[in-house]
XYZ file of N, CA and C in Angstrom:
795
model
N 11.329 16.909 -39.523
C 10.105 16.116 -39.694
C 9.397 15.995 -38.346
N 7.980 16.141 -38.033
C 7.641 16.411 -37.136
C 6.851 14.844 -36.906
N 7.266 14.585 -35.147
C 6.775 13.209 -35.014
C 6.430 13.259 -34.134
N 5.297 14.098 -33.517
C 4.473 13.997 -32.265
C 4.740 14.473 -31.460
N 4.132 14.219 -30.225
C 4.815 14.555 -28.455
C 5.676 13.670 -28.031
N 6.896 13.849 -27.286
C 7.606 13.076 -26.882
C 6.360 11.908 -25.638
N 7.187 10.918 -26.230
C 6.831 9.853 -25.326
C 7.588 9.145 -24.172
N 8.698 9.750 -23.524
C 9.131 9.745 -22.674
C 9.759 10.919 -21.831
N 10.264 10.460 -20.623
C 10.454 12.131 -19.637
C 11.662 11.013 -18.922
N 12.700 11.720 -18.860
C 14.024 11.673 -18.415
C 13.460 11.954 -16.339
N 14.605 10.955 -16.079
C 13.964 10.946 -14.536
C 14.503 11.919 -13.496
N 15.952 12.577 -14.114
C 16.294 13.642 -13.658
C 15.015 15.170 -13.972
N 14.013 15.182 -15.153
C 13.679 15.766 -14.889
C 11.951 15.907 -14.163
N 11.757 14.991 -13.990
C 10.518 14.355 -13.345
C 10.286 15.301 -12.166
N 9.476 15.744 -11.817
C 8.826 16.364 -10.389
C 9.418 15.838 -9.391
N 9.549 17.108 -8.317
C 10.190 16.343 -7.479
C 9.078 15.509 -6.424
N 7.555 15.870 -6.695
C 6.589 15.813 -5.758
C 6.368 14.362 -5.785
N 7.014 13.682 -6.976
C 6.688 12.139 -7.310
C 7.540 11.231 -6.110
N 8.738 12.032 -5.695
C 9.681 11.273 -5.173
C 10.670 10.043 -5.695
N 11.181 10.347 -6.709
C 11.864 9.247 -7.793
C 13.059 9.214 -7.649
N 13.845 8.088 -7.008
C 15.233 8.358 -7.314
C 16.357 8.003 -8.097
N 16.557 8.650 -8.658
C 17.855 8.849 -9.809
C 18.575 7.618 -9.989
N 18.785 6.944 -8.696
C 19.483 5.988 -9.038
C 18.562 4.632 -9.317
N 17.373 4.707 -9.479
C 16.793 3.394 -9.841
C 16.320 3.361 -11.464
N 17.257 4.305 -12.156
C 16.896 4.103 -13.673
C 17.052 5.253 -14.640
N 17.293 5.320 -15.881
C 17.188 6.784 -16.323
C 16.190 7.489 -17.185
N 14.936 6.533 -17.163
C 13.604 6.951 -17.627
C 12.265 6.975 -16.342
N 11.529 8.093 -16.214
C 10.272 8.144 -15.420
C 8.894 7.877 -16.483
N 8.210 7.619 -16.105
C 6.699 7.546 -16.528
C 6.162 8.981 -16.973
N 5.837 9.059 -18.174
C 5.348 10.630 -18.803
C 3.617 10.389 -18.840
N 3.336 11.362 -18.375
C 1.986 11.095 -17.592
C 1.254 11.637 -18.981
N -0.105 10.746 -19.187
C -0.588 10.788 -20.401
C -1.713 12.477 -20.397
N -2.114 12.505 -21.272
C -2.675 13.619 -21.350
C -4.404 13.623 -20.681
N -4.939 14.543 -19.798
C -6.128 14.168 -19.032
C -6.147 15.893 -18.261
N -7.005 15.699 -17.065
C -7.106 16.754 -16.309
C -6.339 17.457 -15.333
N -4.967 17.395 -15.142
C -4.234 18.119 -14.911
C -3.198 18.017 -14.894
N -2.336 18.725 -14.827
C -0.927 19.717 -15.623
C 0.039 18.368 -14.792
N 1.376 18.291 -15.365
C 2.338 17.483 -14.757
C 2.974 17.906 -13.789
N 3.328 19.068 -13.822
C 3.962 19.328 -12.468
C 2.656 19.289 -11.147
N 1.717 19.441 -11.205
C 0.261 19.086 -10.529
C -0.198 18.000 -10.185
N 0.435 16.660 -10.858
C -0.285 15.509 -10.984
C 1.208 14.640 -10.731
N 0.507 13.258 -10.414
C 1.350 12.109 -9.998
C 0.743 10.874 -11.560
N 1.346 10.085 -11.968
C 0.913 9.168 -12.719
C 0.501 7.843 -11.910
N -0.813 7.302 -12.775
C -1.242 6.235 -11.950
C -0.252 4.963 -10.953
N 0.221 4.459 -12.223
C 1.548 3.534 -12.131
C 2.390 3.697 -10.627
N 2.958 5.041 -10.822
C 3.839 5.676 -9.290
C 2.775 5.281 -7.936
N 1.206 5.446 -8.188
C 0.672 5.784 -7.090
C 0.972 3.712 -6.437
N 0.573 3.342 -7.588
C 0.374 1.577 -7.314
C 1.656 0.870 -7.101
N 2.661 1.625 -7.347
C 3.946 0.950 -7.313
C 4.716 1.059 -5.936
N 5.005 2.809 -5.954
C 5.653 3.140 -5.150
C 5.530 3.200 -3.362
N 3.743 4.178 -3.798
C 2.950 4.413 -2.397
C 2.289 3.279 -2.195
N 1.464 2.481 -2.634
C 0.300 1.456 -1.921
C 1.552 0.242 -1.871
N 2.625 0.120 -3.013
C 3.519 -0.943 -3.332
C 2.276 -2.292 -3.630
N 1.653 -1.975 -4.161
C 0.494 -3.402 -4.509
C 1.233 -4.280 -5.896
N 2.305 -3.360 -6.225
C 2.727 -3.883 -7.325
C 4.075 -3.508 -7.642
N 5.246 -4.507 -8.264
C 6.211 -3.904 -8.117
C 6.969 -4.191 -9.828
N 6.104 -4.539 -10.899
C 5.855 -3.911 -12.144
C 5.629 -3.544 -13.019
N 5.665 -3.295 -14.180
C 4.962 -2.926 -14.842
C 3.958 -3.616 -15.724
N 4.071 -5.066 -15.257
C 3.176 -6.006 -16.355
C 2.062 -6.247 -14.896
N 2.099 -6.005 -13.375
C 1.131 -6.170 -12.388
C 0.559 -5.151 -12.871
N 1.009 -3.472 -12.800
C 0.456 -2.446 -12.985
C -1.253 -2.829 -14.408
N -0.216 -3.088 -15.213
C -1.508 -3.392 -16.187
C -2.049 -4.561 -15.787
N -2.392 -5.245 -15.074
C -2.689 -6.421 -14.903
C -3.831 -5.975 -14.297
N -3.717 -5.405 -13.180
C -4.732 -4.847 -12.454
C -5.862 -3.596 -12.713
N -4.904 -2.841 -13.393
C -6.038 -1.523 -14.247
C -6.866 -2.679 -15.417
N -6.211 -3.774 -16.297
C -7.071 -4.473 -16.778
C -8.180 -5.001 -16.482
N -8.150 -5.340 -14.809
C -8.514 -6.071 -14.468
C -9.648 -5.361 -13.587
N -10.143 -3.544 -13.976
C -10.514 -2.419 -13.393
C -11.011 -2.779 -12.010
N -9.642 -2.559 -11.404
C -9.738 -2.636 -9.983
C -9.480 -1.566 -9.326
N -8.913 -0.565 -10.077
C -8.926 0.963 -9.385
C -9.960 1.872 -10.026
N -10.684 2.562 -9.111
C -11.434 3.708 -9.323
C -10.723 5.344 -8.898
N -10.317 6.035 -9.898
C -10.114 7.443 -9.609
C -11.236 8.664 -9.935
N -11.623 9.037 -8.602
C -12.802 9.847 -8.335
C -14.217 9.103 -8.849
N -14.105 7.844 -8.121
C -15.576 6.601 -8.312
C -15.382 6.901 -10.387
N -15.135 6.646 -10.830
C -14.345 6.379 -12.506
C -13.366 5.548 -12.219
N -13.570 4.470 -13.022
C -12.479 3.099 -13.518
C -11.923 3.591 -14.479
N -10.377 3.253 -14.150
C -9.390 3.832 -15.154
C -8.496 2.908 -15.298
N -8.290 3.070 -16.637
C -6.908 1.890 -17.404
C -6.160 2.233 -17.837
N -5.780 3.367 -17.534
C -4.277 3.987 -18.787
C -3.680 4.086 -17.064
N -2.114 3.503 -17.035
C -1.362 3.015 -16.112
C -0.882 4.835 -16.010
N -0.534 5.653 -17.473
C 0.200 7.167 -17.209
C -0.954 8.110 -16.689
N -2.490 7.711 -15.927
C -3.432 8.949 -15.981
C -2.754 9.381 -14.362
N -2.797 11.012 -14.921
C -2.760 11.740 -14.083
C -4.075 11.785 -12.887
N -3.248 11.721 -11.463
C -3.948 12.231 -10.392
C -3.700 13.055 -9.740
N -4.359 14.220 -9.487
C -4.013 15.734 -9.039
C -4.223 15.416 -7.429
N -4.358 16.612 -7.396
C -4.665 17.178 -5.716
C -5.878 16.923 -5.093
N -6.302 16.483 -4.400
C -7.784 16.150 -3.875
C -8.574 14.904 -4.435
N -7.506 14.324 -5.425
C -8.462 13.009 -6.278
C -8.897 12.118 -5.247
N -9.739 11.355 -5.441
C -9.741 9.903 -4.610
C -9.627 8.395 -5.411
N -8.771 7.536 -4.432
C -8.534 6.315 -5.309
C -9.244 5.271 -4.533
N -10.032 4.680 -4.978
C -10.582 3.394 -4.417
C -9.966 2.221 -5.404
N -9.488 1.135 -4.292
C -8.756 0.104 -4.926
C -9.229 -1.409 -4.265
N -9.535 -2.262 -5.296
C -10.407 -3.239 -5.039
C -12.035 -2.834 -4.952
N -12.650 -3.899 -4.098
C -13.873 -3.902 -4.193
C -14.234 -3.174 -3.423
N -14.399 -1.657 -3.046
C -14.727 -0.940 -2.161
C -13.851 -1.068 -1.195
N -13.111 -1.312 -0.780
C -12.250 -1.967 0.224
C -11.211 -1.190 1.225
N -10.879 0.191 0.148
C -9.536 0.757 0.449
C -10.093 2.307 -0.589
N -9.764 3.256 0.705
C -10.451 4.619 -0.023
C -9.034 5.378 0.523
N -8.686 6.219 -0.785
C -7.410 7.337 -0.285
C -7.901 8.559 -0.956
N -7.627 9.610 -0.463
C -7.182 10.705 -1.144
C -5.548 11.251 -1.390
N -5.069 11.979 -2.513
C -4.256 12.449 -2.738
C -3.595 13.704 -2.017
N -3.195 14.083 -1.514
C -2.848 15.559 -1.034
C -1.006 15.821 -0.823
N -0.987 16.287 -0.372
C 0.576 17.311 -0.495
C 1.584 17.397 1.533
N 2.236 16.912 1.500
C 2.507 17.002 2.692
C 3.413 18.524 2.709
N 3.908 18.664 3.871
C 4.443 20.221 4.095
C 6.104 20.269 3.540
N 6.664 18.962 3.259
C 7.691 19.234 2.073
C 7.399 19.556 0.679
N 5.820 19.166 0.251
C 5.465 19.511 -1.143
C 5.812 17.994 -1.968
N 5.303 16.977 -1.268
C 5.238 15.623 -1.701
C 3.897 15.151 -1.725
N 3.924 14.532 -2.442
C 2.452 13.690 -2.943
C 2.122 12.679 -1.305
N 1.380 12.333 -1.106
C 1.171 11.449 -0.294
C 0.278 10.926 -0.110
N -0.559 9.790 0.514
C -1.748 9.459 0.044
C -2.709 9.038 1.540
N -3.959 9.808 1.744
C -4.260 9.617 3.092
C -5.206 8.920 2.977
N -5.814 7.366 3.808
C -6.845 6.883 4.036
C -8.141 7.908 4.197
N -9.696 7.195 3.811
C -10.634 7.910 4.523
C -11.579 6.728 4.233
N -12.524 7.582 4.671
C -13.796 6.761 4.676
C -14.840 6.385 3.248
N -15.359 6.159 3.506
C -16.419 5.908 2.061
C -17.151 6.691 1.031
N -17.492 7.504 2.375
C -18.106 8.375 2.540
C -17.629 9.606 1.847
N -16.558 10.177 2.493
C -15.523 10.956 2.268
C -14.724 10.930 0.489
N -14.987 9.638 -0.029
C -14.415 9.342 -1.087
C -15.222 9.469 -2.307
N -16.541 9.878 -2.189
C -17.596 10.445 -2.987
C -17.736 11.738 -3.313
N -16.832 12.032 -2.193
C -17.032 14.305 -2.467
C -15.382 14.075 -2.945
N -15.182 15.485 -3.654
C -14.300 15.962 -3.975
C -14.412 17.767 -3.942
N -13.323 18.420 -3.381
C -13.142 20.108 -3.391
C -11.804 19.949 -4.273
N -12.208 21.142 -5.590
C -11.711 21.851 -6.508
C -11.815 23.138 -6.319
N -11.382 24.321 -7.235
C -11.153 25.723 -7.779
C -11.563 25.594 -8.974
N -12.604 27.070 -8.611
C -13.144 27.645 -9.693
C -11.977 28.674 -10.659
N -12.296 28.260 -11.986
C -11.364 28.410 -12.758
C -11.882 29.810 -13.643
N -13.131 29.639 -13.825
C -14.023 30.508 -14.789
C -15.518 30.233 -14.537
N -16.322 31.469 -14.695
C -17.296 31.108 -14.697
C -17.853 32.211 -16.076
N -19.005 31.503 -16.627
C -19.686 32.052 -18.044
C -21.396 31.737 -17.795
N -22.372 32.935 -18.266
C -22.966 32.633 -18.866
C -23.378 32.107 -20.662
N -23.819 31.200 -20.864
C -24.026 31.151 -22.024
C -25.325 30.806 -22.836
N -25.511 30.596 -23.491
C -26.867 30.521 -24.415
C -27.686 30.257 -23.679
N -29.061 30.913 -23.667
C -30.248 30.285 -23.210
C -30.116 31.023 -21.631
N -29.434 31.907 -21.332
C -28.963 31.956 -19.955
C -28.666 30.905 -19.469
N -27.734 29.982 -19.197
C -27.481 28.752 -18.699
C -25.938 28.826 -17.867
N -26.200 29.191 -16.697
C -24.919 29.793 -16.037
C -23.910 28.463 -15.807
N -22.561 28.560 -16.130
C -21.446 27.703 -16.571
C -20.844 27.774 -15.482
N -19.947 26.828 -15.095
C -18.776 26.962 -14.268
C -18.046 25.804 -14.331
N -16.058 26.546 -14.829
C -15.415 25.215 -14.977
C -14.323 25.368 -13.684
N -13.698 24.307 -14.144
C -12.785 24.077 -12.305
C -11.507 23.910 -12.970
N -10.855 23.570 -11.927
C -9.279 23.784 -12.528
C -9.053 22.432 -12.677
N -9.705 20.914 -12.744
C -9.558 19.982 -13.266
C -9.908 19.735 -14.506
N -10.440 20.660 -15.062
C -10.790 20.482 -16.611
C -12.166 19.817 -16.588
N -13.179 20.250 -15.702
C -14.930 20.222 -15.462
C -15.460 20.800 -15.902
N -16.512 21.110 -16.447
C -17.378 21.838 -16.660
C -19.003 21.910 -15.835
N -19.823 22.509 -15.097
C -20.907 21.954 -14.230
C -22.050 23.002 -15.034
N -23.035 22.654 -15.520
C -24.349 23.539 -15.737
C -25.131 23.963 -14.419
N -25.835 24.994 -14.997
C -27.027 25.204 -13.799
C -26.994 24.996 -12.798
N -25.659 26.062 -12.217
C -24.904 25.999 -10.571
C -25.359 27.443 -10.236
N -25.296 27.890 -8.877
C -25.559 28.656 -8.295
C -24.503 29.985 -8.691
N -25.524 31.156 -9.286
C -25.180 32.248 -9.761
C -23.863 32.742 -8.745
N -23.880 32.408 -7.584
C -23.382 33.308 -6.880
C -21.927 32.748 -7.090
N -21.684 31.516 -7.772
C -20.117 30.991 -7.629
C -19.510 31.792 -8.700
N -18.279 32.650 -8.410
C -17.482 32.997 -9.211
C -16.154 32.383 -8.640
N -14.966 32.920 -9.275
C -13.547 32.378 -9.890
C -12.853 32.656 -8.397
N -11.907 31.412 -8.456
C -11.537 31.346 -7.082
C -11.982 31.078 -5.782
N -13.595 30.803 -6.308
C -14.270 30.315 -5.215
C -13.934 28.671 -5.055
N -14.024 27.883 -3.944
C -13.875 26.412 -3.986
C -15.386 25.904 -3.565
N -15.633 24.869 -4.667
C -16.831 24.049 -4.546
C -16.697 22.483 -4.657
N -17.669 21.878 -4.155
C -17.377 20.724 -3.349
C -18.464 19.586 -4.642
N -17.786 19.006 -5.016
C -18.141 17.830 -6.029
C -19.162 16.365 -5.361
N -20.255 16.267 -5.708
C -20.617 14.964 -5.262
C -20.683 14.199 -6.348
N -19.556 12.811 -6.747
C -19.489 12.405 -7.913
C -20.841 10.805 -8.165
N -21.468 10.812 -7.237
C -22.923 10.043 -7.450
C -23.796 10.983 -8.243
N -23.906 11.873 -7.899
C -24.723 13.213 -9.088
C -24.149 14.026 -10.029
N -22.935 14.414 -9.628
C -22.039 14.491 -10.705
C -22.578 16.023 -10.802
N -22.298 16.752 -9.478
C -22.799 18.057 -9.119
C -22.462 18.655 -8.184
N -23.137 20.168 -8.101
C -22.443 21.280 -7.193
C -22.714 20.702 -5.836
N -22.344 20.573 -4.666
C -23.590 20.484 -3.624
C -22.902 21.765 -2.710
N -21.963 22.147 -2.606
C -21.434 23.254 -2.017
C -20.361 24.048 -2.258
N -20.655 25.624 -1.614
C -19.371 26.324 -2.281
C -18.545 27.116 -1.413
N -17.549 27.704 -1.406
C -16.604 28.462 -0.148
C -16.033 29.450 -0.615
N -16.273 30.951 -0.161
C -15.597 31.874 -0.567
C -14.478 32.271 0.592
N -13.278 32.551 -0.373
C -11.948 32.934 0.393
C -12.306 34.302 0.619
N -12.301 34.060 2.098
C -12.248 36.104 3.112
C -11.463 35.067 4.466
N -11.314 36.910 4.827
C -10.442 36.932 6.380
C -11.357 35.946 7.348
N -10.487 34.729 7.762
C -11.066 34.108 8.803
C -10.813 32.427 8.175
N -11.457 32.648 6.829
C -11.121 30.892 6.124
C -9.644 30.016 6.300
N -10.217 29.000 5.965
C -8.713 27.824 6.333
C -8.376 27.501 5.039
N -7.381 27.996 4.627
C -6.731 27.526 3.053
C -5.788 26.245 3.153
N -5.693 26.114 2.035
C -4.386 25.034 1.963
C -3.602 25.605 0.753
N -2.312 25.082 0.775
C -1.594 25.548 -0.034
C -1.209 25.019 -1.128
N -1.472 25.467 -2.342
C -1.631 24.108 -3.055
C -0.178 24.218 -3.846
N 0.461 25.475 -4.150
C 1.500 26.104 -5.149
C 3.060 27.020 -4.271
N 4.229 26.919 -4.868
C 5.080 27.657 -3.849
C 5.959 26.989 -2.886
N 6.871 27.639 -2.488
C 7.849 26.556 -0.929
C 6.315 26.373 0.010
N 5.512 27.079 0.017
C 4.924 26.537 1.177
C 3.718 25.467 0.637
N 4.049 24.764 -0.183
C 3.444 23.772 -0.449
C 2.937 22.463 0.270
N 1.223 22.152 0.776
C 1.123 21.698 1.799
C 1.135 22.013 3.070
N 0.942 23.152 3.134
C 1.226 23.907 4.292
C -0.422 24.477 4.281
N -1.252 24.157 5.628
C -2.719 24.945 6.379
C -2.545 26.299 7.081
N -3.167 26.972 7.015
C -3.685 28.052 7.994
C -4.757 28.988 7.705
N -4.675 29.906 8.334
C -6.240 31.215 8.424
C -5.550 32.325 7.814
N -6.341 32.518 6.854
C -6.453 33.791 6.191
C -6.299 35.108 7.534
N -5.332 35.657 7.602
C -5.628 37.266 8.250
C -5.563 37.957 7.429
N -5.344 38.104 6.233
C -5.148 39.512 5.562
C -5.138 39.231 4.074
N -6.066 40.049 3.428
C -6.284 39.568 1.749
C -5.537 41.522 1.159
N -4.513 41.163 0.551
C -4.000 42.537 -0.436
C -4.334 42.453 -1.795
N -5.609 43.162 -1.907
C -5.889 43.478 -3.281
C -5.261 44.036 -4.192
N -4.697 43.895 -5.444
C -3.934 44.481 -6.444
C -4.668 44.877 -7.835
N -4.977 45.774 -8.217
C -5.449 45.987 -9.797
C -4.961 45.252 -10.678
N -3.777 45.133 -11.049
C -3.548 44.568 -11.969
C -2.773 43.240 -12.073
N -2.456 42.310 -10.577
C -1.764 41.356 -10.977
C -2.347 40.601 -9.656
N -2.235 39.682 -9.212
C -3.087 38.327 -8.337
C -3.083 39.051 -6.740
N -3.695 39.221 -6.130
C -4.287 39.113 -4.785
C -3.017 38.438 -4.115
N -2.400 39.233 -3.005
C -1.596 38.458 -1.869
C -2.368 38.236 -0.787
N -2.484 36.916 -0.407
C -3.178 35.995 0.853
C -1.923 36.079 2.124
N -2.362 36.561 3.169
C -1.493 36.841 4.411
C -2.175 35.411 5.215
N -1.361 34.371 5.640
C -1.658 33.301 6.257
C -0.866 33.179 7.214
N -1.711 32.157 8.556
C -1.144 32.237 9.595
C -1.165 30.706 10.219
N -0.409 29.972 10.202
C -0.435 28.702 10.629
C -1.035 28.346 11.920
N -1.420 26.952 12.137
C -2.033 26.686 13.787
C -0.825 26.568 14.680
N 0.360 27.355 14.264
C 1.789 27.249 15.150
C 2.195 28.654 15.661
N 1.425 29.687 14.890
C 1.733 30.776 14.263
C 3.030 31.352 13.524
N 3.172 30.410 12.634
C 4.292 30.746 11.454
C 3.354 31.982 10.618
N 3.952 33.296 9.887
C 3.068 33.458 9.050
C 4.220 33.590 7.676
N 2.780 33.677 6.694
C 3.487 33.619 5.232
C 2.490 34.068 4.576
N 2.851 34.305 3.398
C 1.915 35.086 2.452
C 2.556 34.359 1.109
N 1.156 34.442 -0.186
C 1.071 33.589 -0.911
C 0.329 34.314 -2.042
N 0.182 33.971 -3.165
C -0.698 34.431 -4.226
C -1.804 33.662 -4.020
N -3.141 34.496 -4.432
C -4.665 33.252 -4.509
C -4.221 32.384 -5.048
N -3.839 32.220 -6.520
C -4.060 31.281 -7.647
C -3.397 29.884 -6.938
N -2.279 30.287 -5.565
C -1.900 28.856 -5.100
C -2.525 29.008 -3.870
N -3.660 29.028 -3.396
C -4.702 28.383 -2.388
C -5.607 28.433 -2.480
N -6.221 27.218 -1.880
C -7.871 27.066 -1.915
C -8.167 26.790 -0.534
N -9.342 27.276 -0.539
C -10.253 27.625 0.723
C -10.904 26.078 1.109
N -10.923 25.547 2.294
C -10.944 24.143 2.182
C -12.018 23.888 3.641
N -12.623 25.378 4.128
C -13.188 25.305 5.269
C -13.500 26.917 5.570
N -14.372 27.088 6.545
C -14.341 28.674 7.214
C -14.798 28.319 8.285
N -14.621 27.031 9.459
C -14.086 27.198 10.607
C -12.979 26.523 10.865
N -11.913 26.809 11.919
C -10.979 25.740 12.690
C -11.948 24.198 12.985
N -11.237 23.086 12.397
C -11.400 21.920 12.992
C -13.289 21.360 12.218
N -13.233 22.643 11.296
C -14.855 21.889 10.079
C -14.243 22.001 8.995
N -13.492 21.545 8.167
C -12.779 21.094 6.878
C -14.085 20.093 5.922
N -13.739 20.572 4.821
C -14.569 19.706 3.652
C -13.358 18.632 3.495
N -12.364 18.362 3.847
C -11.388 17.342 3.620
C -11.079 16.768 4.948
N -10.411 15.621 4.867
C -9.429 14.952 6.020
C -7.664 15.564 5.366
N -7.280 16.050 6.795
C -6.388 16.114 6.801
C -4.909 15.299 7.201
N -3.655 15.515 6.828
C -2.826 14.883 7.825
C -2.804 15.157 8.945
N -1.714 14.035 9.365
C -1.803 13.677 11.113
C -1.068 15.314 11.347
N -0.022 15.757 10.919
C 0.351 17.284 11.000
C 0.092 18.712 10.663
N -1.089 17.899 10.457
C -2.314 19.260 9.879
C -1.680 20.774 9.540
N -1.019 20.031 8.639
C -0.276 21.050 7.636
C 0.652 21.710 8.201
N 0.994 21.945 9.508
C 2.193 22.539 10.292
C 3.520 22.358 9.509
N 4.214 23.254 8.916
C 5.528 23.159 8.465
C 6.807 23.402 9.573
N 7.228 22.221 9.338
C 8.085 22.475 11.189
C 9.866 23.400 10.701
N 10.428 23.777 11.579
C 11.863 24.530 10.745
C 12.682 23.841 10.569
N 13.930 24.034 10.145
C 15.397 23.561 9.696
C 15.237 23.078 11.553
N 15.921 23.615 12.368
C 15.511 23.310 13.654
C 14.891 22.031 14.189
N 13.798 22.415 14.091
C 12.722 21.499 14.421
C 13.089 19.680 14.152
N 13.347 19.962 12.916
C 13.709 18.749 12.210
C 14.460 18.369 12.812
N 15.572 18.754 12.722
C 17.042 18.085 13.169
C 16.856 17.660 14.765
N 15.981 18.487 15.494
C 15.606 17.891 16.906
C 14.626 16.419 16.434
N 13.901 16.382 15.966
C 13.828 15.359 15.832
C 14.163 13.859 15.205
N 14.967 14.441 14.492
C 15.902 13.126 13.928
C 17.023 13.015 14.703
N 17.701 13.793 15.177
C 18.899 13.643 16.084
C 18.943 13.837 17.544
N 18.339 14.771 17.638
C 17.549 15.419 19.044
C 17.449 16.257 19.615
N 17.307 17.131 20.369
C 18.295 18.326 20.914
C 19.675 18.538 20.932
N 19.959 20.302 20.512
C 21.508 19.734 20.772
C 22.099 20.019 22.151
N 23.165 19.587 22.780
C 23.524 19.510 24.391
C 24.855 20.124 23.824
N 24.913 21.074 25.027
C 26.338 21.922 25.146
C 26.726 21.421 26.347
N 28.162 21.451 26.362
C 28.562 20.342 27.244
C 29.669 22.146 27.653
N 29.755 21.548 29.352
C 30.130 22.985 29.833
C 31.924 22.309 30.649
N 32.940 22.922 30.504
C 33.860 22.582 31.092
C 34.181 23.307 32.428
């Protein structure tokens, strides 16, 4: 007998990008249905609980979306499970407190202050583009958008820049040798650098040759990066304080423990 979509998600199998741990329960929050995919998205609830901690449960959580005090991407939202992707912005209270969403270089959600300003634009991926009736050139994004009567020249994989007061194109970025991607998919998740080298393939996704501001390099499929700039240090986003640098096994351990010292007899 068929009885719907499951309405819950086991916390062992929850994303790891949410950061949930196992031992505080054996149910996670199943993120309701909206504009992007679950392994992509964080649920509202996690963002107010865990990261801002404005609330610690689930009867504050609704208390406050009741009470539409959060805006995701300048939109008031009340479902505690809506998904927030990559690049969203959350304003909480009365103008007061502006974040964006983004990905640190372990491939964790994290949430960065900005300005006001900053919290009105949004950069997405072009998903498809169509003409259709009337000639009326289409273009949807990988948030589940649709924009009319945008500039012919945007095709798929291009990244364009959202102003949500007009609720329109205002700019667009094509990925070539020289642009600053981010990584949105993959171990190198959260991870910046410059395009050196694009490998075209006939029949299966484009390999992106990237080169970090450390010079790590790595290579990646398009479908997991977007073009987020085409100079060093002019970004359509704020970045983290580690501007995407993925540091090594190494690295780390020097800094949590320190260098290691060989001691000589």
């Amino acid at each position: 007998m068929v009885r719907g979509p499951r309405k819950h998600l086991k916390r062992l199998y929850a994303p790891t990008s949410w950061m949930l741990k196992k031992s505080e329960g054996r149910y996670a929050p199943r993120i309701s249905s909206g504009p992007h995919k679950k392994d992509e998205s964080i649920p509202l609830r996690i963002l107010l609980s865990k990261k801002l901690k404005i609330a610690s449960t689930s009867k504050e959580v609704e208390y406050i979306l009741r009470n539409r005090m959060i805006k995701v991407n300048n939109n008031v939202r009340t479902d505690k499970d809506f998904p927030v992707g990559i690049f969203d912005t959350l304003t909480v209270g009365d103008n007061k407190d502006f974040l964006r969403l983004l990905y640190n270089t372990d491939g964790k959600f994290v949430l960065k202050r900005i300005s006001k300003e900053d919290s009105m634009t949004k950069i997405v991926k072009v998903r498809e583009t169509a003409i259709r009736k009337g000639n009326v050139p289409y273009v949807y994004t990988m948030d589940g958008c649709c924009y009319r009567f945008c500039d012919q020249n945007i095709k798929k994989n291009f990244t364009v820049k959202i102003d949500f007061e007009t609720n329109k194109i205002v700019k667009f970025l094509k990925l070539v040798v020289g642009s600053i991607v981010f990584t949105i998919n993959g171990k190198n998740r959260g991870s910046v650098g410059k395009v050196i080298g694009i490998e075209e393939n006939e029949y299966s996704e484009n390999i992106i040759k990237i080169q970090d501001f450390n010079g790590r390099e790595f290579s990646t499929i398009e479908s997991s990066t977007i073009c987020i700039g085409n100079k060093v240090d002019n970004y359509e986003i704020q970045l983290l304080d580690t501007k995407g640098i993925k540091k090594s096994i190494l690295e780390m351990s020097n800094d949590t423990y320190g260098p290691m010292v060989v001691q000589q007899n």
